[in-house]
Amino acid sequence: MRISVIGTGYVGLVTGVCLATKGHQVICIDKQLKIVKKINRMEAPIYEPGLEELLRNVITKGTLVATTDLKSAVMNTDISIISVGTPFRDGKIDLRYIESAAQEIGNVLKEKNSYHVICVKSTVIPTTTDTLVKSILEDASGKKAGEFGLAMNPEFLREGKAVQDFMYPDRIVIGAYDKESFESMKNVYKDFFDAPILKVNLRTAEMIKYTANALLATLISYSNEVAVICEKVGKIDVKEVLEGVTLDKRFNPRVNNQLIYPGMVSYLKAGCGFGGSCFPKDVQALLAFSKELGYFPSMIQATLAINYAQPYRLIERLEEILDTLENTKIAVLGLSFKPETDDIRESPSLVIIKELLAKKAKVIGVDPIAIENTKKKFPQNELLHYSTDYKHALQEADAAILVTAWSDFTKISPQEVKKLMKIPILIDGRRVFDKSSFEAAGVQYIGVGLAEYLQ
Ligand code: NAD
């Protein structure tokens, strides 16, 4: 099929490249010329494992091209997939990019005679597609929905595993305005054999995405709430508690007498909170939208409140040990919101760095690929330095906080920490290290959800 993908950020570029790899003819459109030029030079503008290699293949084959010219792209394709950003701004979801993409497509549809399907892939609040997007398209094109197709196809990819998730989806949700829109979208995914297709209406598709993200975020916040209680009691390790809970066969079934550790169990872990471009903004948008409808969703509110507090708790634990943070030097291990991505949006490390700087600590931010993005957030601060070399950072630091579980960091041995640091103090914000072996090596180990004292 001939497909245009509008907005080539994390979702749009992965969508475009993967659909082109599956044999579709894809045109990627972005407003930013520098992104378009990079794509056409076969350079991925974002870091995502495996993406650049696939990009090279599809550009070389001629099945993908990038442009800023939306009009010619829509004219020369049968489906437009909208994957522009939907940030949370001024207390609610900001749909301005969706509106302008719909307006631009509608203007083209006015001049286009053949049938065209518009599919919203961006995460949008329920009713956006069947009210806002539909009416903008109808007004701009002078046509009625039905004369053009309308669909909503939420994206569930995870950054860091985006290519794999897109190529091997566990489900494909297609919200469709009518049968023809559904059949067109089904054709887009005709080579994704194993994935079940769930056919729903437009607003159900939108709600599925929010419900999925809010549930996963709630599992994380629930684990973090239990972690706080464990710390307050003392001598209880939240890691053991959650392991004891998730060994229940309803969480963790056995196949051939082997535990299979379903992905969901990985969200029942205490840490320094969720970040990224999706969970924080989507959960906030769902909360704001529910309030607009006259319903206060207290569980969703609590999920956000717990998450907001979590990074500060690490700083409190550090202050208990160092007394004051003023003039100390702290290595923050990991800047991206999770490993295998350069995305720092809403990363807990940003909150931690900001708080450390506010308390006049010197900070060394360590990350293999997210330093450049972080520099844009903290322009010219003499207390903040960066390094890609954790060894150098540990040598310099009075204490280290693990925030992002990059494999380079999780492999750090207790002996290495003991050797490199003057006074070895390690805060494990992801609970990836083994407390007893670090303590045996003479490292002061502090883990989320684990405290020795009774308060
Ligand atoms: P992004 O900010 O990385 O990319 C958006 C791109 O759209 C930018 O490059 C921007 O220049 C471009 N753009 C904006 N308006 C445009 C227009 N009118 N025409 C052409 N280009 C335009 O965003 P993202 O992270 O890819 O997210 C996109 C959507 O997908 C959001 O709704 C997000 O919630 C959702 N989503 C994201 C992820 C994720 O992991 N990042 C996962 C699932 C769903």
XYZ file of C-alpha atoms and ligand atoms in Angstrom:
499
model
C 0.000 0.000 0.000
C 1.013 3.618 -0.383
C 1.220 5.176 3.078
C 2.174 8.611 4.341
C 3.323 8.953 7.950
C 2.955 12.439 9.374
C 5.395 13.307 12.152
C 8.611 11.311 12.193
C 9.624 11.244 15.856
C 10.050 8.028 17.838
C 6.706 6.577 16.758
C 6.411 7.957 13.231
C 9.886 7.028 12.076
C 9.693 3.521 13.509
C 6.219 3.097 11.957
C 7.399 4.347 8.565
C 10.585 2.286 8.499
C 8.877 -0.910 9.692
C 5.947 -0.597 7.266
C 8.410 0.028 4.418
C 10.373 -3.042 5.549
C 7.129 -5.023 5.267
C 6.882 -3.966 1.619
C 4.665 -0.871 1.730
C 5.598 2.283 -0.159
C 6.072 4.913 2.545
C 6.458 8.690 2.544
C 7.522 10.183 5.890
C 6.568 13.799 6.468
C 7.983 16.093 9.107
C 7.839 19.847 9.640
C 11.491 19.909 10.607
C 13.688 20.020 7.521
C 16.759 18.847 9.466
C 14.939 15.612 10.413
C 13.821 15.043 6.820
C 17.347 15.610 5.489
C 18.827 13.208 8.033
C 16.335 10.470 7.143
C 17.081 10.846 3.430
C 20.816 10.653 4.241
C 19.970 7.295 5.906
C 20.768 8.615 9.376
C 18.226 7.969 12.132
C 17.496 11.291 13.905
C 16.801 9.360 17.131
C 18.597 6.455 18.766
C 16.680 3.208 18.640
C 18.392 -0.201 18.394
C 18.222 -1.666 14.863
C 16.453 1.356 13.375
C 19.279 2.862 11.352
C 20.076 -0.431 9.651
C 16.454 -0.896 8.533
C 16.327 2.766 7.477
C 19.363 2.232 5.235
C 17.713 -0.810 3.637
C 14.410 0.869 2.852
C 15.942 4.092 1.519
C 18.319 2.087 -0.658
C 15.436 -0.039 -1.945
C 13.398 3.093 -2.577
C 10.439 2.025 -0.419
C 10.780 4.995 1.943
C 11.425 8.649 1.330
C 11.107 11.675 3.618
C 9.770 15.099 2.759
C 8.335 18.292 4.254
C 5.753 18.395 1.457
C 2.574 17.004 3.037
C 0.411 17.882 0.047
C 2.267 15.773 -2.489
C 2.604 12.940 0.051
C -1.153 12.788 0.716
C -1.900 13.131 -3.016
C 0.343 10.165 -3.790
C -0.711 7.768 -1.025
C -3.892 5.973 0.066
C -3.531 6.241 3.833
C -2.146 8.951 6.118
C -1.007 7.904 9.573
C -0.812 10.834 11.997
C 1.942 10.362 14.585
C 2.651 13.890 15.760
C 3.311 14.721 19.413
C 0.472 15.133 21.939
C 2.178 16.772 24.928
C 0.578 17.646 28.265
C 0.535 21.426 28.581
C -1.308 23.937 30.767
C -3.182 21.244 32.652
C -4.423 19.171 29.734
C -3.502 17.323 26.546
C -2.283 19.746 23.871
C -3.868 18.733 20.572
C -2.517 21.583 18.463
C -0.248 19.327 16.354
C -3.133 16.911 15.737
C -5.369 19.813 14.738
C -2.853 21.275 12.337
C -2.074 17.877 10.756
C -5.830 17.211 10.301
C -6.306 20.682 8.830
C -3.455 20.208 6.345
C -4.696 16.758 5.288
C -8.266 18.074 4.960
C -7.078 20.859 2.663
C -5.483 18.273 0.390
C -8.541 15.978 0.451
C -10.561 18.847 -0.994
C -8.531 18.510 -4.183
C -8.122 14.736 -4.109
C -10.649 12.573 -5.906
C -9.638 9.099 -4.797
C -10.544 7.499 -1.432
C -8.095 8.254 1.374
C -7.967 6.936 4.954
C -6.778 9.117 7.807
C -5.516 7.153 10.783
C -4.611 8.708 14.139
C -1.721 6.805 15.721
C -0.775 9.500 18.256
C -2.079 8.936 21.769
C -5.198 11.101 22.043
C -7.882 11.454 24.667
C -11.119 9.497 23.909
C -13.476 11.347 21.531
C -10.616 13.239 19.804
C -10.852 11.283 16.543
C -14.638 11.010 16.219
C -15.263 14.668 17.147
C -12.258 17.010 16.725
C -10.327 15.254 13.952
C -13.462 14.261 12.044
C -14.926 17.769 12.078
C -11.643 19.439 11.062
C -11.284 16.986 8.164
C -14.917 17.480 7.093
C -14.763 21.272 7.272
C -11.443 21.508 5.430
C -12.260 18.962 2.727
C -15.933 19.748 2.183
C -16.509 15.959 2.337
C -18.295 13.790 4.873
C -16.618 10.979 6.823
C -17.369 7.894 4.799
C -16.267 9.671 1.633
C -12.856 9.479 3.325
C -11.888 6.791 5.827
C -11.145 7.430 9.500
C -9.305 5.157 11.923
C -7.537 5.198 15.258
C -4.680 2.774 15.709
C -2.860 3.294 19.025
C 0.811 2.453 19.239
C 2.163 0.278 22.052
C 5.877 0.245 21.181
C 8.381 0.756 23.985
C 11.349 3.034 23.383
C 14.561 1.031 23.378
C 12.683 -1.944 21.907
C 10.634 0.011 19.396
C 11.599 -1.859 16.215
C 11.091 -5.269 17.784
C 7.771 -4.194 19.317
C 6.504 -2.793 16.025
C 7.594 -5.775 13.944
C 6.239 -8.327 16.437
C 3.246 -6.642 18.085
C 1.263 -8.550 20.694
C -1.969 -6.965 19.442
C -3.098 -4.543 16.791
C -5.984 -2.350 17.893
C -7.964 -0.796 15.069
C -10.687 1.671 15.881
C -12.615 2.344 12.697
C -15.318 4.766 11.618
C -16.742 2.282 9.122
C -16.079 -1.072 7.458
C -14.043 0.380 4.611
C -11.702 2.231 6.984
C -11.217 -0.991 8.959
C -10.479 -3.082 5.852
C -7.860 -0.549 4.669
C -6.123 -0.578 8.050
C -6.250 -4.371 8.174
C -4.390 -4.393 4.876
C -1.638 -2.220 6.358
C -1.006 -5.015 8.846
C -1.660 -7.979 6.558
C 1.914 -9.279 6.959
C 1.907 -9.150 10.741
C 0.555 -12.695 10.847
C 0.760 -13.577 14.504
C -0.780 -10.511 16.046
C -4.466 -10.619 16.910
C -6.412 -7.681 15.481
C -8.917 -6.106 17.822
C -11.671 -4.255 15.965
C -13.339 -1.538 18.022
C -14.843 1.915 17.582
C -12.672 5.036 17.468
C -13.016 6.128 21.085
C -12.557 2.606 22.457
C -9.219 2.418 20.623
C -8.219 5.711 22.233
C -9.295 4.500 25.685
C -7.396 1.202 25.371
C -4.110 3.092 25.046
C -4.766 5.266 28.118
C -5.976 2.335 30.173
C -2.873 0.310 29.296
C -0.473 3.120 30.216
C -2.328 4.082 33.394
C -2.384 0.446 34.548
C 1.355 -0.068 34.005
C 2.134 3.257 35.685
C -0.092 2.269 38.617
C 1.786 -1.019 39.073
C 5.021 0.978 39.347
C 3.549 3.469 41.816
C 1.978 0.677 43.840
C 5.408 -0.972 44.136
C 6.937 2.351 45.153
C 4.252 2.936 47.767
C 4.948 -0.496 49.255
C 8.664 0.411 49.159
C 8.052 3.462 51.338
C 6.130 1.380 53.872
C 8.979 -1.179 53.923
C 11.491 1.616 54.548
C 9.372 3.011 57.379
C 9.094 -0.380 59.085
C 12.783 -1.175 58.649
C 14.525 -4.501 57.989
C 12.069 -5.439 55.240
C 13.337 -5.535 51.662
C 10.650 -4.532 49.172
C 12.439 -6.632 46.558
C 11.810 -9.784 48.571
C 8.252 -8.685 49.303
C 7.401 -8.162 45.636
C 9.163 -11.370 44.668
C 7.039 -13.190 47.218
C 3.937 -11.618 45.727
C 4.737 -12.185 42.075
C 5.688 -15.845 42.476
C 1.924 -16.355 42.733
C 0.998 -18.385 39.651
C -1.639 -15.810 38.733
C 1.225 -13.342 38.121
C 3.881 -15.798 37.168
C 2.582 -19.006 35.605
C 4.868 -21.963 35.092
C 5.324 -23.585 31.714
C 6.992 -27.030 31.871
C 7.683 -26.270 35.524
C 9.674 -23.151 34.573
C 8.703 -19.655 35.692
C 8.073 -17.500 32.645
C 8.335 -14.028 34.231
C 5.667 -12.244 32.186
C 6.570 -8.671 31.207
C 3.921 -7.316 33.569
C 5.921 -8.563 36.558
C 8.737 -6.179 35.600
C 6.392 -3.278 36.441
C 5.959 -4.618 39.982
C 9.376 -3.349 41.042
C 10.346 -0.474 43.271
C 12.616 2.215 41.856
C 12.943 5.933 41.371
C 9.664 6.270 39.488
C 8.461 6.239 35.906
C 9.430 8.821 33.312
C 9.561 9.027 29.556
C 7.460 10.607 26.887
C 4.330 8.547 27.594
C 3.411 7.449 31.130
C 3.661 10.854 32.865
C 1.883 12.830 30.166
C -0.737 10.193 29.384
C -1.684 9.578 33.013
C -1.892 13.341 33.597
C -4.024 13.771 30.475
C -6.405 11.001 31.586
C -6.723 12.609 35.024
C -7.455 16.043 33.532
C -9.944 14.599 31.037
C -11.826 12.639 33.737
C -12.038 15.769 35.882
C -13.482 17.658 32.888
C -16.147 14.958 32.717
C -16.991 15.566 36.383
C -15.322 12.460 37.785
C -12.258 12.569 40.054
C -10.184 9.410 39.472
C -8.472 9.072 42.841
C -6.393 6.031 41.941
C -4.891 7.774 38.914
C -4.228 10.862 41.026
C -2.413 8.709 43.600
C -0.320 7.042 40.882
C 0.976 10.460 39.855
C 1.470 11.768 43.396
C 3.557 8.738 44.417
C 5.608 9.023 41.263
C 6.231 12.721 41.787
C 7.661 12.113 45.275
C 9.842 9.112 44.462
C 13.022 10.798 43.070
C 13.068 13.205 46.046
C 13.118 10.243 48.410
C 16.510 9.196 47.015
C 17.884 12.654 47.779
C 16.486 12.429 51.336
C 18.237 9.088 51.843
C 21.475 10.598 50.545
C 21.147 13.584 52.881
C 20.690 11.240 55.837
C 24.136 9.833 55.085
C 26.073 12.903 54.002
C 24.316 15.341 56.400
C 24.539 18.111 53.838
C 24.808 17.970 50.078
C 26.453 21.380 49.786
C 29.888 21.077 48.151
C 29.586 17.316 47.754
C 30.095 15.710 44.359
C 27.432 13.217 43.276
C 27.654 10.879 40.282
C 24.230 10.391 38.703
C 24.470 7.141 36.763
C 22.012 7.329 33.871
C 20.276 10.316 32.311
C 17.815 8.766 29.855
C 14.478 7.691 31.323
C 15.375 4.068 30.650
C 18.237 2.129 29.023
C 18.723 1.861 25.237
C 17.291 5.280 24.443
C 18.568 8.854 24.295
C 15.119 10.119 25.337
C 15.296 12.139 28.561
C 11.700 13.380 28.572
C 10.414 13.312 32.199
C 13.419 11.251 33.242
C 13.725 10.906 37.054
C 17.401 11.859 36.633
C 16.340 15.395 35.621
C 14.467 15.822 38.915
C 17.388 14.360 40.843
C 19.957 16.609 39.140
C 17.777 19.684 39.636
C 17.324 18.916 43.330
C 21.032 18.211 43.850
C 21.949 21.500 42.172
C 19.353 23.343 44.287
C 21.105 21.921 47.354
C 24.436 23.197 45.960
C 25.923 19.782 45.249
C 28.245 19.302 42.300
C 26.895 16.730 39.851
C 28.480 14.464 37.269
C 25.829 13.176 34.873
C 26.910 9.877 33.337
C 25.269 8.333 30.285
C 26.414 6.583 27.092
C 24.136 8.532 24.706
C 21.809 10.985 26.458
C 24.305 13.697 27.478
C 23.620 16.010 24.528
C 19.870 15.970 25.183
C 20.436 16.623 28.894
C 22.728 19.594 28.190
C 19.799 21.309 26.471
C 17.833 21.081 29.761
C 20.615 22.513 31.939
C 22.390 25.147 29.908
C 25.714 26.301 31.358
C 25.675 25.327 34.995
C 29.131 25.354 36.555
C 28.080 22.774 39.161
C 27.072 20.253 36.499
C 29.488 18.213 34.414
C 29.039 15.175 32.229
C 30.941 12.033 31.424
C 30.405 8.901 29.395
C 32.949 7.175 31.641
C 31.420 5.906 34.885
C 34.866 4.986 36.248
C 36.026 8.575 36.038
C 32.766 9.730 37.677
C 33.067 7.242 40.546
C 36.674 8.313 41.205
C 35.556 11.922 41.534
C 32.331 11.380 43.483
C 31.434 11.380 47.181
C 28.400 9.227 46.403
C 26.771 7.632 43.349
C 23.094 7.230 42.522
C 22.036 4.657 39.975
C 19.037 6.085 38.124
C 19.015 4.307 34.759
C 19.824 0.607 34.545
C 22.119 0.781 31.497
C 23.903 -2.582 31.224
C 27.319 -0.860 31.613
C 26.204 0.310 35.043
C 24.429 -2.829 36.221
C 27.637 -4.796 35.531
C 29.651 -2.623 37.934
C 31.119 -4.912 40.575
C 31.289 -4.201 44.326
C 35.093 -4.430 44.151
C 35.186 -1.809 41.390
C 33.062 0.619 43.422
C 35.236 0.038 46.487
C 38.427 0.575 44.486
C 37.298 3.660 42.555
C 35.502 5.675 45.244
C 37.268 7.421 48.123
C 34.398 6.618 50.487
C 32.160 4.193 48.594
C 28.480 5.125 48.902
C 25.992 3.765 46.377
C 22.287 4.536 46.153
C 20.577 1.876 44.084
C 17.593 3.633 42.563
C 16.664 0.598 40.472
C 17.384 -2.228 42.892
C 19.693 -4.001 40.459
C 22.671 -4.606 42.764
C 23.068 -7.283 45.387
C 23.170 -5.510 48.742
C 25.095 -8.179 50.635
C 27.957 -8.470 48.131
C 28.359 -4.681 48.001
C 28.352 -4.483 51.788
C 30.788 -7.390 52.005
C 33.157 -5.410 49.758
C 32.916 -2.402 52.088
C 30.450 -0.303 50.074
C 27.692 1.579 51.892
C 24.629 0.382 49.993
C 21.256 2.149 50.085
C 18.368 0.606 48.163
C 14.893 1.914 47.452
C 12.469 0.088 49.729
C 15.126 -1.160 52.099
C 16.177 0.489 55.361
C 17.774 -0.880 58.483
C 16.066 1.347 60.980
C 12.700 1.777 62.569
C 11.393 5.329 62.460
P 7.966 13.169 18.873
O 7.829 14.455 19.570
O 9.234 12.370 19.005
O 7.712 13.369 17.311
C 6.681 14.131 16.766
C 7.138 14.654 15.406
O 6.027 15.230 14.740
C 8.203 15.755 15.485
O 9.317 15.366 14.730
C 7.503 16.995 14.876
O 8.378 17.818 14.147
C 6.468 16.346 13.973
N 5.307 17.184 13.635
C 4.506 17.889 14.451
N 3.503 18.453 13.753
C 3.656 18.098 12.465
C 2.928 18.342 11.264
N 1.799 19.074 11.238
N 3.388 17.816 10.110
C 4.500 17.061 10.102
N 5.235 16.786 11.205
C 4.813 17.283 12.371
O 6.741 12.286 19.362
P 6.692 10.699 19.600
O 7.398 10.332 20.844
O 7.021 9.987 18.332
O 5.121 10.527 19.910
C 4.149 10.718 18.896
C 2.821 10.244 19.446
O 2.860 8.825 19.702
C 2.413 10.877 20.775
O 1.026 11.035 20.802
C 2.834 9.848 21.803
O 2.078 9.931 22.980
C 2.536 8.558 21.061
N 3.333 7.406 21.497
C 4.652 7.561 21.776
C 5.412 6.448 22.164
C 6.870 6.599 22.506
O 7.440 5.655 23.069
N 7.535 7.705 22.178
C 4.814 5.184 22.257
C 3.469 5.055 21.931
C 2.730 6.178 21.553
